[in-house]
Amino acid sequence: MLIVMEHDATPEQVTRVVKVIEEMGYQARPMPGAQRTSVGLVGNDGRVDGSRLEALDGVAEVIHVSKPYKQVSREWRPENTLVTIAPGVTFGGEQIPIVAGPCSVESEHQIVLAAQQVRDGGGAALRGGAFKPRSSPYAFQGLGVKGLEMLALARRETGLAIVTEALDDEGAHRVAEVADCIQIGARNMQNYSLLRTVGRIGKPVLLKRGMAATITDLLMSAEYILAEGNGQVILCERGIRSFDPSTRNLFDLTAIPLVQKLSHLPIVADPSHGTGLRDKVIPMGRAAIAAGADGLLVEVHPDPERALSDGGQSLYPDQFAKLVREARTIADAIGRSLTPAPRTTVAARG
Ligand code: PEP
Ligand code: MN
């Protein structure tokens, strides 16, 4: 439930609403807005009788949120949420950041070279897993903490923000020490303990859609993070399982406008996992920008033939630069622009 205050409501009237919500046994989330303050009521699982709140001084309106994902819904917050992962890198606004890099961090040389290629190609942030969720326990599992250190070095060298995955609660704290944005992978989208942990850590989170998750499932998972007080969540469409083996996954582009209608959170698209096929990544990356994606997550590797994971879907650096050029033209056609690559390194910025 959302209690919308009159535009001239006093701070005392807002405080009174908060107190009454707490007396009713729920939690209150005051949300000052440009025009007026709203107070969200959370902690209920079902309809709450709002008559006591409606009668309070300064209350304009009581809105019952019809969706099960309350804080994530547009009913709760009509305007877009902007998620800033590093200075100048914001998702959900007019600018569209491109996040790119290898599937896995493999060595210092590989990740620094990849980062330079991403920046030179026009990317705004670097992706790369230090902890990898692999379908086989015998496949490369990532370099772990050493990989995180390599990502920190790549950031110092290029100024790119870092997006990297956390697999479990303990790892999430390690990842948070380095990452500008913590990625929760498709396989962990419904790991509720991990969702709560990253909610409490409070850093921006990139939440990928599960392989068999509905849009409602995705938004409910995001609600776990917001329910812990972390509103900095970026959703990601990365393809879902289908009956057709022609592509690795079925890239669900409709998810982008659907989510944007239902939620105020930004949504980005991952055409690399979405298709699993290198030559399909550029066309589907272009299509995702045209569909309104608030960012792209793309795998690019200095030497895809030798990649330790997902080489077959990783772009060559020159292909990545081409995708960025084309995405820029498409963004321009729909009144948006791409977030520029960092011009100076973090070290140089001091
Ligand atoms: C990845 O981004 O490399 C990854 C493992 O993605 P997903 O969780 O979408 O499979
Ligand atoms: Mn991958």
PDB file of C-alpha atoms in Angstrom, residues 69-170:
ATOM      1  CA  TYR A  69       6.005  -7.387  -6.346  1.00  0.00           C
ATOM      2  CA  LYS A  70       5.183  -4.143  -4.590  1.00  0.00           C
ATOM      3  CA  GLN A  71       8.278  -1.994  -4.357  1.00  0.00           C
ATOM      4  CA  VAL A  72       9.399  -3.119  -7.814  1.00  0.00           C
ATOM      5  CA  SER A  73       6.117  -2.109  -9.466  1.00  0.00           C
ATOM      6  CA  ARG A  74       5.338   1.107 -11.325  1.00  0.00           C
ATOM      7  CA  GLU A  75       2.285   1.525  -9.122  1.00  0.00           C
ATOM      8  CA  TRP A  76       4.716   2.015  -6.236  1.00  0.00           C
ATOM      9  CA  ARG A  77       6.975   4.393  -8.129  1.00  0.00           C
ATOM     10  CA  PRO A  78       5.751   5.839 -11.426  1.00  0.00           C
ATOM     11  CA  GLU A  79       9.059   7.395 -12.531  1.00  0.00           C
ATOM     12  CA  ASN A  80      12.074   5.377 -13.744  1.00  0.00           C
ATOM     13  CA  THR A  81      14.668   4.407 -11.151  1.00  0.00           C
ATOM     14  CA  LEU A  82      18.167   5.460 -12.145  1.00  0.00           C
ATOM     15  CA  VAL A  83      20.919   3.074 -11.062  1.00  0.00           C
ATOM     16  CA  THR A  84      24.398   4.593 -11.039  1.00  0.00           C
ATOM     17  CA  ILE A  85      27.185   2.024 -10.694  1.00  0.00           C
ATOM     18  CA  ALA A  86      30.098   4.485 -11.070  1.00  0.00           C
ATOM     19  CA  PRO A  87      30.429   8.201 -11.887  1.00  0.00           C
ATOM     20  CA  GLY A  88      28.853   8.760 -15.312  1.00  0.00           C
ATOM     21  CA  VAL A  89      27.538   5.189 -15.661  1.00  0.00           C
ATOM     22  CA  THR A  90      23.787   5.281 -15.041  1.00  0.00           C
ATOM     23  CA  PHE A  91      21.124   2.798 -16.145  1.00  0.00           C
ATOM     24  CA  GLY A  92      17.475   3.763 -16.651  1.00  0.00           C
ATOM     25  CA  GLY A  93      17.948   7.264 -18.034  1.00  0.00           C
ATOM     26  CA  GLU A  94      18.416   8.639 -21.512  1.00  0.00           C
ATOM     27  CA  GLN A  95      21.987   7.276 -21.759  1.00  0.00           C
ATOM     28  CA  ILE A  96      22.592   3.589 -22.474  1.00  0.00           C
ATOM     29  CA  PRO A  97      25.725   1.975 -21.003  1.00  0.00           C
ATOM     30  CA  ILE A  98      27.321  -0.959 -22.839  1.00  0.00           C
ATOM     31  CA  VAL A  99      28.877  -3.478 -20.431  1.00  0.00           C
ATOM     32  CA  ALA A 100      31.303  -5.817 -22.162  1.00  0.00           C
ATOM     33  CA  GLY A 101      34.142  -8.226 -21.524  1.00  0.00           C
ATOM     34  CA  PRO A 102      34.981 -11.897 -21.426  1.00  0.00           C
ATOM     35  CA  CYS A 103      32.798 -14.550 -19.844  1.00  0.00           C
ATOM     36  CA  SER A 104      35.594 -15.332 -17.348  1.00  0.00           C
ATOM     37  CA  VAL A 105      38.634 -13.569 -15.998  1.00  0.00           C
ATOM     38  CA  GLU A 106      41.463 -15.864 -17.164  1.00  0.00           C
ATOM     39  CA  SER A 107      44.710 -13.979 -16.486  1.00  0.00           C
ATOM     40  CA  GLU A 108      45.997 -10.491 -15.760  1.00  0.00           C
ATOM     41  CA  HIS A 109      47.099 -10.091 -19.379  1.00  0.00           C
ATOM     42  CA  GLN A 110      43.742 -11.298 -20.753  1.00  0.00           C
ATOM     43  CA  ILE A 111      41.513  -9.099 -18.605  1.00  0.00           C
ATOM     44  CA  VAL A 112      43.593  -5.912 -18.958  1.00  0.00           C
ATOM     45  CA  LEU A 113      43.783  -6.375 -22.736  1.00  0.00           C
ATOM     46  CA  ALA A 114      40.052  -7.096 -22.891  1.00  0.00           C
ATOM     47  CA  ALA A 115      39.341  -3.980 -20.812  1.00  0.00           C
ATOM     48  CA  GLN A 116      41.416  -1.802 -23.146  1.00  0.00           C
ATOM     49  CA  GLN A 117      39.594  -3.253 -26.138  1.00  0.00           C
ATOM     50  CA  VAL A 118      36.219  -2.669 -24.477  1.00  0.00           C
ATOM     51  CA  ARG A 119      37.073   0.931 -23.681  1.00  0.00           C
ATOM     52  CA  ASP A 120      38.552   1.585 -27.126  1.00  0.00           C
ATOM     53  CA  GLY A 121      35.464   0.013 -28.696  1.00  0.00           C
ATOM     54  CA  GLY A 122      33.154   2.354 -26.759  1.00  0.00           C
ATOM     55  CA  GLY A 123      32.078   0.283 -23.734  1.00  0.00           C
ATOM     56  CA  ALA A 124      31.221   2.008 -20.433  1.00  0.00           C
ATOM     57  CA  ALA A 125      31.830  -0.918 -18.061  1.00  0.00           C
ATOM     58  CA  LEU A 126      33.762  -4.186 -17.939  1.00  0.00           C
ATOM     59  CA  ARG A 127      32.148  -7.560 -17.280  1.00  0.00           C
ATOM     60  CA  GLY A 128      34.007 -10.774 -16.429  1.00  0.00           C
ATOM     61  CA  GLY A 129      33.406 -13.586 -13.964  1.00  0.00           C
ATOM     62  CA  ALA A 130      35.899 -14.443 -11.232  1.00  0.00           C
ATOM     63  CA  PHE A 131      33.433 -16.944  -9.751  1.00  0.00           C
ATOM     64  CA  LYS A 132      31.747 -18.918 -12.526  1.00  0.00           C
ATOM     65  CA  PRO A 133      28.524 -20.940 -12.284  1.00  0.00           C
ATOM     66  CA  ARG A 134      29.245 -23.795 -14.711  1.00  0.00           C
ATOM     67  CA  SER A 135      26.837 -26.543 -15.701  1.00  0.00           C
ATOM     68  CA  SER A 136      29.665 -29.069 -15.252  1.00  0.00           C
ATOM     69  CA  PRO A 137      31.700 -29.341 -12.031  1.00  0.00           C
ATOM     70  CA  TYR A 138      34.691 -30.275 -14.218  1.00  0.00           C
ATOM     71  CA  ALA A 139      34.580 -27.080 -16.293  1.00  0.00           C
ATOM     72  CA  PHE A 140      36.709 -24.002 -15.453  1.00  0.00           C
ATOM     73  CA  GLN A 141      35.233 -22.492 -12.278  1.00  0.00           C
ATOM     74  CA  GLY A 142      36.974 -19.114 -12.400  1.00  0.00           C
ATOM     75  CA  LEU A 143      40.034 -17.700 -10.628  1.00  0.00           C
ATOM     76  CA  GLY A 144      38.117 -16.629  -7.517  1.00  0.00           C
ATOM     77  CA  VAL A 145      39.671 -13.913  -5.353  1.00  0.00           C
ATOM     78  CA  LYS A 146      42.719 -13.675  -7.665  1.00  0.00           C
ATOM     79  CA  GLY A 147      40.317 -12.913 -10.495  1.00  0.00           C
ATOM     80  CA  LEU A 148      38.768 -10.102  -8.451  1.00  0.00           C
ATOM     81  CA  GLU A 149      42.221  -8.563  -7.966  1.00  0.00           C
ATOM     82  CA  MET A 150      42.764  -8.717 -11.724  1.00  0.00           C
ATOM     83  CA  LEU A 151      39.468  -6.929 -12.286  1.00  0.00           C
ATOM     84  CA  ALA A 152      40.531  -4.188  -9.871  1.00  0.00           C
ATOM     85  CA  LEU A 153      43.756  -3.817 -11.870  1.00  0.00           C
ATOM     86  CA  ALA A 154      41.803  -3.611 -15.137  1.00  0.00           C
ATOM     87  CA  ARG A 155      39.684  -0.823 -13.634  1.00  0.00           C
ATOM     88  CA  ARG A 156      42.805   1.091 -12.582  1.00  0.00           C
ATOM     89  CA  GLU A 157      44.229   0.708 -16.090  1.00  0.00           C
ATOM     90  CA  THR A 158      41.112   1.750 -18.007  1.00  0.00           C
ATOM     91  CA  GLY A 159      38.679   3.571 -15.712  1.00  0.00           C
ATOM     92  CA  LEU A 160      35.927   1.100 -16.625  1.00  0.00           C
ATOM     93  CA  ALA A 161      33.371   0.226 -13.939  1.00  0.00           C
ATOM     94  CA  ILE A 162      33.317  -3.475 -12.967  1.00  0.00           C
ATOM     95  CA  VAL A 163      30.348  -5.855 -13.157  1.00  0.00           C
ATOM     96  CA  THR A 164      31.116  -9.332 -11.805  1.00  0.00           C
ATOM     97  CA  GLU A 165      29.158 -12.274 -10.465  1.00  0.00           C
ATOM     98  CA  ALA A 166      28.664 -13.530  -6.912  1.00  0.00           C
ATOM     99  CA  LEU A 167      27.712 -17.186  -6.510  1.00  0.00           C
ATOM    100  CA  ASP A 168      27.028 -17.470  -2.792  1.00  0.00           C
ATOM    101  CA  ASP A 169      26.612 -15.471   0.408  1.00  0.00           C
ATOM    102  CA  GLU A 170      30.245 -15.640   1.453  1.00  0.00           C
TER     103      GLU A 170
END
